[in-house]
mmCIF file of C-alpha atoms and ligand atoms in Angstrom:
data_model
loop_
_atom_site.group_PDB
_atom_site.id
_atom_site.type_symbol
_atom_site.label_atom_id
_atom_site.label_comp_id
_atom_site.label_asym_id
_atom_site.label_seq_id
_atom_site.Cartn_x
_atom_site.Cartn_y
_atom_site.Cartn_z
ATOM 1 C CA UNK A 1 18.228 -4.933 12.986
ATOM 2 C CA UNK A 2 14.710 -5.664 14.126
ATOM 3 C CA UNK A 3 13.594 -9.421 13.860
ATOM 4 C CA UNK A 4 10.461 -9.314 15.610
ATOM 5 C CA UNK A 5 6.901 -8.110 14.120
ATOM 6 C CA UNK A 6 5.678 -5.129 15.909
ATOM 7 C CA UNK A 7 2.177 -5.885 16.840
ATOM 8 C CA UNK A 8 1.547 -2.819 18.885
ATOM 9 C CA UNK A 9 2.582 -0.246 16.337
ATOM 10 C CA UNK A 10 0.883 -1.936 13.549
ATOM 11 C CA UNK A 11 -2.465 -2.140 15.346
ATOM 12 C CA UNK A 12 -1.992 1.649 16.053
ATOM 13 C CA UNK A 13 -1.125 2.733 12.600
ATOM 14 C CA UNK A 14 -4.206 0.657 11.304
ATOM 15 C CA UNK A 15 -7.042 1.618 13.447
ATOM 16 C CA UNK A 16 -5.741 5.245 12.304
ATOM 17 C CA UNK A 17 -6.932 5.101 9.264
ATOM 18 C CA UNK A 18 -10.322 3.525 10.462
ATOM 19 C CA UNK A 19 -10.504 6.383 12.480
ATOM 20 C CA UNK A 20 -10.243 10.033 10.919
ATOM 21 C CA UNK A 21 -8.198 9.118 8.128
ATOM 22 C CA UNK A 22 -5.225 11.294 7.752
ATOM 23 C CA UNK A 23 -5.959 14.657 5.851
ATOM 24 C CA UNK A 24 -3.253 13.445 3.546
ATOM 25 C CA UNK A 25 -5.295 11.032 2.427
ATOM 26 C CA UNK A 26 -8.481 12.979 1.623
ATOM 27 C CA UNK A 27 -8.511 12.975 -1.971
ATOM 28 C CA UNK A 28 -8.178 9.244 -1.984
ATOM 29 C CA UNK A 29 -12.242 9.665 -1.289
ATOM 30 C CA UNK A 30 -12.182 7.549 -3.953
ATOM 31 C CA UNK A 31 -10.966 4.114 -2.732
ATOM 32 C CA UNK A 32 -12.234 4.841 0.460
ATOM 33 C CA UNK A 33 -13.869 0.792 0.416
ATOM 34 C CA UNK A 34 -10.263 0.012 -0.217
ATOM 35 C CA UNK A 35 -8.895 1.449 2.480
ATOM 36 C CA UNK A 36 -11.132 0.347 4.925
ATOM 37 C CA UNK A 37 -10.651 -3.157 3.479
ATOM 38 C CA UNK A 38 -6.476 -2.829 3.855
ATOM 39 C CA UNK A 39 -7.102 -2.413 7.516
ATOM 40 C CA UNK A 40 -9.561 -4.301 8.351
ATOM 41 C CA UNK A 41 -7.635 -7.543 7.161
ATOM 42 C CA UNK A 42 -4.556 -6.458 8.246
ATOM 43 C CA UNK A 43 -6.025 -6.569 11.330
ATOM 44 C CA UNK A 44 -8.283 -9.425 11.338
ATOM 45 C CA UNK A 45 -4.462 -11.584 9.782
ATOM 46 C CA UNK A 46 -2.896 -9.836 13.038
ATOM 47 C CA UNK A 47 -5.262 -11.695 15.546
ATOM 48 C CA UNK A 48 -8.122 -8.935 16.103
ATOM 49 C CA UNK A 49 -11.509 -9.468 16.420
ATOM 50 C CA UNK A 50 -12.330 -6.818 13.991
ATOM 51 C CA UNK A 51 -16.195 -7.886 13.940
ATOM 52 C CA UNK A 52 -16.462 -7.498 17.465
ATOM 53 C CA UNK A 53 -14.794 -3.919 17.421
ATOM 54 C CA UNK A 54 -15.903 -3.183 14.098
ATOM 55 C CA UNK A 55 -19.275 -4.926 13.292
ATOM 56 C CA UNK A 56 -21.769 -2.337 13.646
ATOM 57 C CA UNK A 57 -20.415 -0.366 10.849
ATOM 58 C CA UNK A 58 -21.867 -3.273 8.609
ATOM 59 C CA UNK A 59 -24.862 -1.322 7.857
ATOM 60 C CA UNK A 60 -22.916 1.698 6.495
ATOM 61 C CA UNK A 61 -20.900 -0.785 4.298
ATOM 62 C CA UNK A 62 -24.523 -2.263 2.733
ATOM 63 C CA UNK A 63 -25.490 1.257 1.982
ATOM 64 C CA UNK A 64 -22.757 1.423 -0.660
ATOM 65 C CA UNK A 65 -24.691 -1.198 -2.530
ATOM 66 C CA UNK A 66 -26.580 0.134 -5.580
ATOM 67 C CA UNK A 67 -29.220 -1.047 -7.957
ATOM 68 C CA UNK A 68 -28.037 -0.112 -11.397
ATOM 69 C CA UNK A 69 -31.549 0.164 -13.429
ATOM 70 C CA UNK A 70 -32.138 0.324 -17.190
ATOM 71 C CA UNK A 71 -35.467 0.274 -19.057
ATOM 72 C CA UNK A 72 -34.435 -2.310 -21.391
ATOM 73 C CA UNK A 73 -32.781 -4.844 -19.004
ATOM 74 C CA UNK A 74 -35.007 -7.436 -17.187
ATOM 75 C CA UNK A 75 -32.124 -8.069 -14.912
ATOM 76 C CA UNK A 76 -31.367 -6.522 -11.580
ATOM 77 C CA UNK A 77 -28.202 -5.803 -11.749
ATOM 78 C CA UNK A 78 -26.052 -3.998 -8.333
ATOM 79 C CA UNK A 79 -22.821 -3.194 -6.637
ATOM 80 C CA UNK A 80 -20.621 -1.447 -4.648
ATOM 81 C CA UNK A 81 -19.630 2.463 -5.030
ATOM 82 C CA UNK A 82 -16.221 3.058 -3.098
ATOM 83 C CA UNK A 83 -18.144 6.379 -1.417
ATOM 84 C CA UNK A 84 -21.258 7.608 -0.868
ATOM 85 C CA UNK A 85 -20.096 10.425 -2.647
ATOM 86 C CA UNK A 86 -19.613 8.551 -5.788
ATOM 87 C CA UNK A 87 -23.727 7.701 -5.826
ATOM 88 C CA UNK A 88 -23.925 10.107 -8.810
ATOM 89 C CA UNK A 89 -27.595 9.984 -10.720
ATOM 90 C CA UNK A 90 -27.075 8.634 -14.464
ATOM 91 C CA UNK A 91 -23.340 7.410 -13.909
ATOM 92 C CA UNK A 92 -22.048 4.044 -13.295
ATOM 93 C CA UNK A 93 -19.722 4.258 -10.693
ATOM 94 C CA UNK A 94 -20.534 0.585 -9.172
ATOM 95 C CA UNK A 95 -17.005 -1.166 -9.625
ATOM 96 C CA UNK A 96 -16.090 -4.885 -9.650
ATOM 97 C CA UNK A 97 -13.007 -4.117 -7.271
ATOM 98 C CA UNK A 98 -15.686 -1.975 -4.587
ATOM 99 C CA UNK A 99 -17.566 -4.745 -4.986
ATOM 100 C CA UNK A 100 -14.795 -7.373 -3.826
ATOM 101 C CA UNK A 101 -13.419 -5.017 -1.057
ATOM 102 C CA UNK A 102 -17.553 -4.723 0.448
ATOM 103 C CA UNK A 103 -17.731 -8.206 -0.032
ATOM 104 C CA UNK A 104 -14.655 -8.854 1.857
ATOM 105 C CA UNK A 105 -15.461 -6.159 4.667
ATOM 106 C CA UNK A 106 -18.715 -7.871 5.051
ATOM 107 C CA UNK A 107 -17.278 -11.477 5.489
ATOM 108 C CA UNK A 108 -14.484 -9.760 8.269
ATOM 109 C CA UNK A 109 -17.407 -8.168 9.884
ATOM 110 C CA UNK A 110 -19.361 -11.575 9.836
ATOM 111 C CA UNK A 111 -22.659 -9.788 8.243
ATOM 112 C CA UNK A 112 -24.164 -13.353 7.355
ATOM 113 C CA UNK A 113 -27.078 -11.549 6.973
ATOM 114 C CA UNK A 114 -26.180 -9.568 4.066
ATOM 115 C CA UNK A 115 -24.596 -13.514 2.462
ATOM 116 C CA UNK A 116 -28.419 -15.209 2.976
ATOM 117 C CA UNK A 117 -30.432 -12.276 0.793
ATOM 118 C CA UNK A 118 -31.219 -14.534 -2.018
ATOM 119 C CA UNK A 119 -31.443 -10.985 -3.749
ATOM 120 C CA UNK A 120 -28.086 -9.568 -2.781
ATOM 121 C CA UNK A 121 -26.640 -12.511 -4.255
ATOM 122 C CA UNK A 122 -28.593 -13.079 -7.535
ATOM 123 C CA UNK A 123 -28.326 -9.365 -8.638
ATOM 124 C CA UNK A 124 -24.425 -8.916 -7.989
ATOM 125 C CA UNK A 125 -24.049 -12.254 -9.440
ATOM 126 C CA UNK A 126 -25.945 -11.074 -12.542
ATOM 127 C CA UNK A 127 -23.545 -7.789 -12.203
ATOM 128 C CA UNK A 128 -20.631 -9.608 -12.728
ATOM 129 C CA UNK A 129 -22.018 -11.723 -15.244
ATOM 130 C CA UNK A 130 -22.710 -8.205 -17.629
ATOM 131 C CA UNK A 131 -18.626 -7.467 -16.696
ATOM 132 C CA UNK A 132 -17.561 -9.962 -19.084
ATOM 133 C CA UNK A 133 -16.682 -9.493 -22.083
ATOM 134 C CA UNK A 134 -18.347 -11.660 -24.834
ATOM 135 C CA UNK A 135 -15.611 -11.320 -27.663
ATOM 136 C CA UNK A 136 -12.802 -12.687 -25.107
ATOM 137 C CA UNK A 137 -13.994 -13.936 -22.306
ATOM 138 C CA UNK A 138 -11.828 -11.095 -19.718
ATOM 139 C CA UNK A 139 -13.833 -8.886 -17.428
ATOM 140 C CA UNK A 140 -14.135 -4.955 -17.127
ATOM 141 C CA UNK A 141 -14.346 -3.563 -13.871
ATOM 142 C CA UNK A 142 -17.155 -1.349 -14.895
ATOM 143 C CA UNK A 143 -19.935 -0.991 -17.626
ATOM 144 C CA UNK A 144 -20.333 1.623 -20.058
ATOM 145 C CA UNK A 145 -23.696 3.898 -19.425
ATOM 146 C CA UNK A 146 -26.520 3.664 -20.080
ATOM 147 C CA UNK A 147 -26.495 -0.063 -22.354
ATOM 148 C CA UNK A 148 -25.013 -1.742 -19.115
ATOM 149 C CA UNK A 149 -22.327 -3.376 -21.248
ATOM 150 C CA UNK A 150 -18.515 -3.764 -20.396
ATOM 151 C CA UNK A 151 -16.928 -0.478 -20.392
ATOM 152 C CA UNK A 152 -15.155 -0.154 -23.670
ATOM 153 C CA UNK A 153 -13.063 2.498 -22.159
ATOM 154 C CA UNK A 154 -11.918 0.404 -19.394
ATOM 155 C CA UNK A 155 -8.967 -2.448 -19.029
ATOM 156 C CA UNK A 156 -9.858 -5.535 -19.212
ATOM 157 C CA UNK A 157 -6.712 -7.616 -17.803
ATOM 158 C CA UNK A 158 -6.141 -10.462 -15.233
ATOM 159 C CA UNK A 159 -6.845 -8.389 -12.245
ATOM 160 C CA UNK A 160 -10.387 -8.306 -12.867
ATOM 161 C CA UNK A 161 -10.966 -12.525 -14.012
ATOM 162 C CA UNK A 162 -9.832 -12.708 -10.454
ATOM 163 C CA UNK A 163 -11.771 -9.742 -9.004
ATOM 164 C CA UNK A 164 -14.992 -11.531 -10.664
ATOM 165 C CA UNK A 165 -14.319 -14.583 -9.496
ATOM 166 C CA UNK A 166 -13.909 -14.271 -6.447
ATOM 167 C CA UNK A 167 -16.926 -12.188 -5.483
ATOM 168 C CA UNK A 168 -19.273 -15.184 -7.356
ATOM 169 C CA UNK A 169 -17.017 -17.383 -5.159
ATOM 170 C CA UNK A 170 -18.141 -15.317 -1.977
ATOM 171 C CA UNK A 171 -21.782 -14.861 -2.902
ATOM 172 C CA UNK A 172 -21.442 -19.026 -3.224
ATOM 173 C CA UNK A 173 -20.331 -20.770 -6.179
ATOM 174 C CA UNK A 174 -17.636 -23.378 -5.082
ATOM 175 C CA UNK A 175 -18.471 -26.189 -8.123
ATOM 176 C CA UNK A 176 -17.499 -25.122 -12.161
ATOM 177 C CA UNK A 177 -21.531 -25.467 -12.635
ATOM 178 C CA UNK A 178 -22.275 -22.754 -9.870
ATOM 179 C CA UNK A 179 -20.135 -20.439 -12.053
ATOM 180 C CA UNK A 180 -21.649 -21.361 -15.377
ATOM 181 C CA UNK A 181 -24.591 -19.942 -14.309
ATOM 182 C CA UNK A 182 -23.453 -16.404 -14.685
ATOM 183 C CA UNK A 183 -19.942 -16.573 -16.743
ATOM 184 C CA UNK A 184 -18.730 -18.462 -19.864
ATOM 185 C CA UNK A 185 -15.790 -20.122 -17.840
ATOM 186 C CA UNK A 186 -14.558 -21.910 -21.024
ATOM 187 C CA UNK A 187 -13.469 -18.645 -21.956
ATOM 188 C CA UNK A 188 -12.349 -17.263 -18.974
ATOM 189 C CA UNK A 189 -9.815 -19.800 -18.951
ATOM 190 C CA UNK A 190 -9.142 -20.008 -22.523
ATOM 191 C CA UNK A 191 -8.506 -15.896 -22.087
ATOM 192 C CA UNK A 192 -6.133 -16.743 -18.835
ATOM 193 C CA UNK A 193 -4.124 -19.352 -20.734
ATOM 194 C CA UNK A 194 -3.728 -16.729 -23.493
ATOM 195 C CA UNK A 195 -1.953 -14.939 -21.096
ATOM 196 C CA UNK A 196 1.157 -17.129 -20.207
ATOM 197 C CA UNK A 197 4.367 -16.120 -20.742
ATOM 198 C CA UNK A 198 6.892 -18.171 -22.906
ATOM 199 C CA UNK A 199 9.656 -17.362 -19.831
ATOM 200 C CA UNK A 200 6.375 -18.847 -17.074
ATOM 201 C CA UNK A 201 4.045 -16.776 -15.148
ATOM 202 C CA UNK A 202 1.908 -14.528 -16.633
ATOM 203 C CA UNK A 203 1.208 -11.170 -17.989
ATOM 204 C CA UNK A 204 -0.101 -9.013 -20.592
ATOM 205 C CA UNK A 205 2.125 -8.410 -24.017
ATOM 206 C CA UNK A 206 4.253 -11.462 -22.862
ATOM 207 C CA UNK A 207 6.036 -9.954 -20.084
ATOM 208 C CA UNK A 208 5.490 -11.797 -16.811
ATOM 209 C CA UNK A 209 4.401 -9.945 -14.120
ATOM 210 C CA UNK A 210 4.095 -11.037 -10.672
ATOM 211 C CA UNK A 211 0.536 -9.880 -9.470
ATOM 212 C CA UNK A 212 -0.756 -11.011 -12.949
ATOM 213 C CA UNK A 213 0.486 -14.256 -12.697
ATOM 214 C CA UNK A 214 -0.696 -14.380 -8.446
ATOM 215 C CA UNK A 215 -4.020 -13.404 -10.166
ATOM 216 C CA UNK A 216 -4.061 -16.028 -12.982
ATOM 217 C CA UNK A 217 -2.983 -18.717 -10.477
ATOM 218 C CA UNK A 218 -5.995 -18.108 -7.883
ATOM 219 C CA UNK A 219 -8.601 -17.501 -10.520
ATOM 220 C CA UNK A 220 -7.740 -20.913 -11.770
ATOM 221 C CA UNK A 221 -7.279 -22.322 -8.084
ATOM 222 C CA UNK A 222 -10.960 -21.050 -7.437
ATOM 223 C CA UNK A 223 -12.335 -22.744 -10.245
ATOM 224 C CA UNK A 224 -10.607 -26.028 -9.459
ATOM 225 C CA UNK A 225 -9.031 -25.735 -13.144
ATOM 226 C CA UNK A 226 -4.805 -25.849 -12.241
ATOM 227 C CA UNK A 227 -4.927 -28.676 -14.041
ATOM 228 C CA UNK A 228 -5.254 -26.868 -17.747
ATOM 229 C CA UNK A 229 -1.703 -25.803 -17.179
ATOM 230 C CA UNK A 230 1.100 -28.269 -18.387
ATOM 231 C CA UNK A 231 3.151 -29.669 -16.266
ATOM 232 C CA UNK A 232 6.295 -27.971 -18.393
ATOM 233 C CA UNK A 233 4.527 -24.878 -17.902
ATOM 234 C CA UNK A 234 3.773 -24.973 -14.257
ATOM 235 C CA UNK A 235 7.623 -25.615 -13.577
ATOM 236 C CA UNK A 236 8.694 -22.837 -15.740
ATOM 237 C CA UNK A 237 6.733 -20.731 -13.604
ATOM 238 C CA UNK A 238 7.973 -21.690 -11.005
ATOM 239 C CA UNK A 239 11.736 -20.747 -11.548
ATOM 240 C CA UNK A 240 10.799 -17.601 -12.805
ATOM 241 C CA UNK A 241 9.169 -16.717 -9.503
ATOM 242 C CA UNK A 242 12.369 -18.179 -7.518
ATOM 243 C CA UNK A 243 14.422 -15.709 -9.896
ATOM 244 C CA UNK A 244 12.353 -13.030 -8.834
ATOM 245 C CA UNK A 245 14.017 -13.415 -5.009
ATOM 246 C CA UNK A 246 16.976 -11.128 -5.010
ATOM 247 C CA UNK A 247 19.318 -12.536 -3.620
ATOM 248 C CA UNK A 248 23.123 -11.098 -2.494
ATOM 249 C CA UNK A 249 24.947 -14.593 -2.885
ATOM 250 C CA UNK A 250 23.017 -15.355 -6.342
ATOM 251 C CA UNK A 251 19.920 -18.010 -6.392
ATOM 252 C CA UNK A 252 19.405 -20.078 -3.228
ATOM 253 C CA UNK A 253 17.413 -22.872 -4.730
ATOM 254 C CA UNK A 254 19.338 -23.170 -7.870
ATOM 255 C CA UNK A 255 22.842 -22.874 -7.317
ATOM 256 C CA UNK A 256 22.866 -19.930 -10.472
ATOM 257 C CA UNK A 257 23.538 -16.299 -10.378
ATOM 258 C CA UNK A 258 20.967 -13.648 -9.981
ATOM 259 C CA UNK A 259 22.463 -10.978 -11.784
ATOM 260 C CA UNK A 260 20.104 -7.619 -10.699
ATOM 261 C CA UNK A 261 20.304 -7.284 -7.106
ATOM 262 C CA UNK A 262 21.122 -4.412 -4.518
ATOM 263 C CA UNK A 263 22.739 -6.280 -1.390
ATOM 264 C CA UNK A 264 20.000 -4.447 0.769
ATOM 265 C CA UNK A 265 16.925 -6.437 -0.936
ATOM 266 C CA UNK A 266 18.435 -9.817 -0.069
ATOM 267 C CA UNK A 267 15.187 -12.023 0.451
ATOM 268 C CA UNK A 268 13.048 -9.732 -1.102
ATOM 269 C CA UNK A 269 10.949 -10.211 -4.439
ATOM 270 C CA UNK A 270 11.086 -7.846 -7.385
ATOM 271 C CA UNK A 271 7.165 -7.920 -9.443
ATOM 272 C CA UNK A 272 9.511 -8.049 -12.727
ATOM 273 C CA UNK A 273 12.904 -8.765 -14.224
ATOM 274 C CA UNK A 274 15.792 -5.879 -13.710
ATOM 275 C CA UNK A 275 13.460 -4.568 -10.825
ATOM 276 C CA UNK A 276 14.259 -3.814 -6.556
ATOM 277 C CA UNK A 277 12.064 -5.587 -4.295
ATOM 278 C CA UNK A 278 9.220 -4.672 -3.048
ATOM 279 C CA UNK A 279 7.287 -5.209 0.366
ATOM 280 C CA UNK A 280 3.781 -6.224 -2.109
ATOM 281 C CA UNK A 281 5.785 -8.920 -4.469
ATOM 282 C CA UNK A 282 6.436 -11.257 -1.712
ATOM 283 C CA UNK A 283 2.826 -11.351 -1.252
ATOM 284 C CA UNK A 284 2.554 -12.369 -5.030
ATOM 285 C CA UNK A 285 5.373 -14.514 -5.339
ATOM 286 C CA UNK A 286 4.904 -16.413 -2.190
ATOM 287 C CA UNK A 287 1.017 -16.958 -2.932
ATOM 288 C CA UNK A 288 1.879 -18.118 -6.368
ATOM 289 C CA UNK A 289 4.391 -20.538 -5.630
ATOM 290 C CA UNK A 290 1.861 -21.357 -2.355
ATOM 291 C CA UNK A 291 -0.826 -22.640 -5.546
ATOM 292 C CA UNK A 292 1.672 -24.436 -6.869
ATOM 293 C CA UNK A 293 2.551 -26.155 -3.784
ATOM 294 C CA UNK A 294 6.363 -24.660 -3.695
ATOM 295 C CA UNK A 295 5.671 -24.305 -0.005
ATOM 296 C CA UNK A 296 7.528 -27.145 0.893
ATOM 297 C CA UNK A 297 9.990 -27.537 3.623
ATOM 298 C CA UNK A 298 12.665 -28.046 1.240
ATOM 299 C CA UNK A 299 11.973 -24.881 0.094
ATOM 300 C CA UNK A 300 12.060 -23.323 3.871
ATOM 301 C CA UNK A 301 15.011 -20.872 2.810
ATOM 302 C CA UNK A 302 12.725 -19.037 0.052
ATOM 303 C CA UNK A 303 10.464 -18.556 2.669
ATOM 304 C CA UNK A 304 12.229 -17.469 5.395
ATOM 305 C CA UNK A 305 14.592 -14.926 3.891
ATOM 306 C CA UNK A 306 11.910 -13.122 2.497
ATOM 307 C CA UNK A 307 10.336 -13.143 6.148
ATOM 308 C CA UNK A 308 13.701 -11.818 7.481
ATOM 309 C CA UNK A 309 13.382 -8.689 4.548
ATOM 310 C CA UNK A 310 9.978 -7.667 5.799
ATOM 311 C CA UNK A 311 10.690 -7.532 9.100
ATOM 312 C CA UNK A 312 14.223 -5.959 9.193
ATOM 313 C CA UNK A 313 13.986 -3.771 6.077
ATOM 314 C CA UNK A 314 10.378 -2.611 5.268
ATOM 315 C CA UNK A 315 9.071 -2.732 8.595
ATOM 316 C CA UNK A 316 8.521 0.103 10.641
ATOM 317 C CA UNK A 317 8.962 -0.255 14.090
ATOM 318 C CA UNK A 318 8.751 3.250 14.730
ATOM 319 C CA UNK A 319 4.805 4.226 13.731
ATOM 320 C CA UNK A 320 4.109 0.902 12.339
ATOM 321 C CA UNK A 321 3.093 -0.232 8.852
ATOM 322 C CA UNK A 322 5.268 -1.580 6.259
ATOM 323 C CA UNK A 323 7.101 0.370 3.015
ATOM 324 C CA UNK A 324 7.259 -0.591 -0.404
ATOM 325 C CA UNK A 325 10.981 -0.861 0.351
ATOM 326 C CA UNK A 326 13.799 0.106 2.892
ATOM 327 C CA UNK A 327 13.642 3.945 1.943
ATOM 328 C CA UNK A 328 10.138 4.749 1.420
ATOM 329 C CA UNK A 329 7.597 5.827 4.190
ATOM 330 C CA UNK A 330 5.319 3.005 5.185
ATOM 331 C CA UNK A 331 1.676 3.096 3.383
ATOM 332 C CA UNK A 332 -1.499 0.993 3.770
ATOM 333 C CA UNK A 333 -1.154 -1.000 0.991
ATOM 334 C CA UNK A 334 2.404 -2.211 1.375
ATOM 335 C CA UNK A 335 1.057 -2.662 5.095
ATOM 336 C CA UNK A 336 -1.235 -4.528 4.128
ATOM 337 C CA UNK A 337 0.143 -6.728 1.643
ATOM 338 C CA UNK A 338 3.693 -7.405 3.795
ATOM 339 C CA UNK A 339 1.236 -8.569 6.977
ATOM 340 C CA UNK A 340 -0.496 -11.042 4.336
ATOM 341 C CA UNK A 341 2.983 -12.333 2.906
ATOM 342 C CA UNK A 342 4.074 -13.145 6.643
ATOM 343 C CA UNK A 343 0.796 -14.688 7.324
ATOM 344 C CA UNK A 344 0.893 -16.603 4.597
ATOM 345 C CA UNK A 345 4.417 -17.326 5.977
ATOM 346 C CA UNK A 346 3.029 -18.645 8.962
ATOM 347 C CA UNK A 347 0.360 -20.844 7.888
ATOM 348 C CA UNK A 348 -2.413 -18.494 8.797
ATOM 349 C CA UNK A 349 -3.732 -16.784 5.288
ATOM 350 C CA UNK A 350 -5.629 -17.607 2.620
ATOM 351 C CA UNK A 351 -4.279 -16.007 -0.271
ATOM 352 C CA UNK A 352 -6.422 -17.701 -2.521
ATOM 353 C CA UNK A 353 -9.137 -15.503 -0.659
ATOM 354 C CA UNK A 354 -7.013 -13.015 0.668
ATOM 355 C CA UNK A 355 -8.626 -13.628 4.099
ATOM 356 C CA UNK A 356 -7.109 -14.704 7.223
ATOM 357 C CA UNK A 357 -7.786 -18.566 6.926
ATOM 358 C CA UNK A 358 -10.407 -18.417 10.300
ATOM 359 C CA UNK A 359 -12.980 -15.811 8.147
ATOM 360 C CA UNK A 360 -15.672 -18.514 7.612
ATOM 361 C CA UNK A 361 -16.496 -18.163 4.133
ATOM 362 C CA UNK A 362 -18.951 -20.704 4.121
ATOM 363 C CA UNK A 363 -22.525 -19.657 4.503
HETATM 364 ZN ZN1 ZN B 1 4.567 -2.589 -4.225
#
């Protein structure tokens, strides 16, 4: 059983896909920013000085940035395309989640240039700002053609209140005021309180889900607004994320039976009820009950089982990278997210941000 975190391998199996990426991977043109944002943070969380290895690609990354122009709008409005190849005349293809993952790249590779550009800043804020939608206060992560108005064809779900959020937060707006000036917050958070769950945590059709609810919790975190939930509400939500921990000799903090478990999860988190673990729910889980200050060293055990499940059962010590479980190859994403969960482990992650907690976010 392997204990320890294989540095070497994981370096390796991330600079591969910042290299030629794998021809398995070609049709995932696509969510090209994504990738290169999955590595680069991996990285960066691993110890890496990704700008100094990486940094002159920050050019290439601020070409993906796009004016989106319509007669009738005063506003500049841009974003980020995930590929070049996506720059198609007449089409919106700028994306709120491109736009986090460039954003994110951009702060890893320490372009503090790109941050100061009064302009940069004022027409993605105003981009995000056209996201929301004015009948419930969620976001889209793209706008319909032409009228620049939030896809109606698109989701509109937690994922993207945070997505939003987050990029205002990165182009500068730390105080509820800074926000107001580009998004009705009142409903923003009257939408994510809409979404609780009677059973805690959060989720759409009132099923909790764990990345909804990791969402919901750092939207509110970055707008300084935990305090709208109850109490009653934040400790429900709390023991339903301890009950997503499978666990072979029933629930370690409570003392009560966790009824849907295979013995080889032990430690791991499942995203939803009657569900195996999975490498990406720790991340979710753990940042969650992180917000709501779970991370306590009464609480160690949580913490370090699930630690002892990423290393000795999703790990690959082999090529490196992690799996989504113990049978699956390893993939970038569940690399990515398992190296966050054991940073976050360690002390060493913002998963508010999702940056490693050195990125200076500040300027
Ligand atoms: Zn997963």
């Amino acid at each position: 059983m392997h204990t320890q975190f294989a540095t070497e391998k994981h370096v390796k199996y991330l600079k591969r896909h910042l290299g030629l990426l794998p021809s398995s991977q070609q049709s995932h043109d696509v969510n090209k920013m994504a990738i290169i944002f999955y590595s680069l943070v991996s990285l960066s969380a691993i110890g890496i000085d990704v700008a100094k290895e990486y940094g002159s690609s920050a050019q290439w990354i601020c070409r993906h940035r796009i004016a989106l122009e319509s007669s009738g709008s005063k506003v500049a409005l841009s974003g980020f395309v995930g590929s070049l190849t996506l720059d198609i005349p007449n089409t919106n293809t700028v994306s709120l989640p491109n736009t986090l993952f460039a954003l994110l790249v951009l702060r890893l590779l320490k372009c503090d240039e790109f941050f100061c550009s009064v302009r940069n800043r004022e027409t993605i804020c105003a981009f995000v700002s056209t996201c929301q939608v004015a009948e419930d206060g969620s976001f889209t992560s793209v706008l319909a053609n032409k009228h620049f108005l939030p896809s109606p064809l698109d989701a509109s779900d937690l994922r993207f209140c945070f997505i939003a959020v987050e990029i205002l937060c990165l182009l500068g707006c730390r105080k509820l005021q800074d926000y107001s000036k580009y998004i009705n917050v009142d409903k923003l958070i009257a939408y994510i309180l809409s979404q609780q769950c009677d059973s805690g945590g959060f989720g759409s059709y009132g099923e909790p889900h764990a990345g909804y609810t990791s969402c919901a919790l750092s939207t509110l975190s970055l707008l300084e607004s935990l305090a709208c939930l109850t109490d009653e509400f934040k400790e429900l939500t709390l023991l339903w994320l301890v009950h997503r921990q499978v666990s072979d000799e029933g629930c370690m903090q409570l003392q009560c039976k966790n009824p849907f478990f295979d013995e080889e999860d032990h430690g791991g988190f499942q995203g939803r009820e009657n569900k195996f673990a999975d490498t990406c729910y720790a991340f979710w889980c753990l940042n969650s009950m992180n917000i709501l200050q779970f991370n306590t060293s009464a609480t160690l055990g949580t913490f370090e089982s699930a630690k002892m499940y990423l290393l000795s059962r999703t790990q690959n010590t082999i090529i490196g990278g992690f799996s989504k479980n113990d049978v699956d190859d390893p993939d970038l994403y569940h690399t990515c997210l398992g190296v966050a969960a054991l940073k976050l482990i360690e002390g060493t992650f913002n998963g508010v941000l999702f940056l490693p907690s050195a990125i200076d976010v500040s300027s």
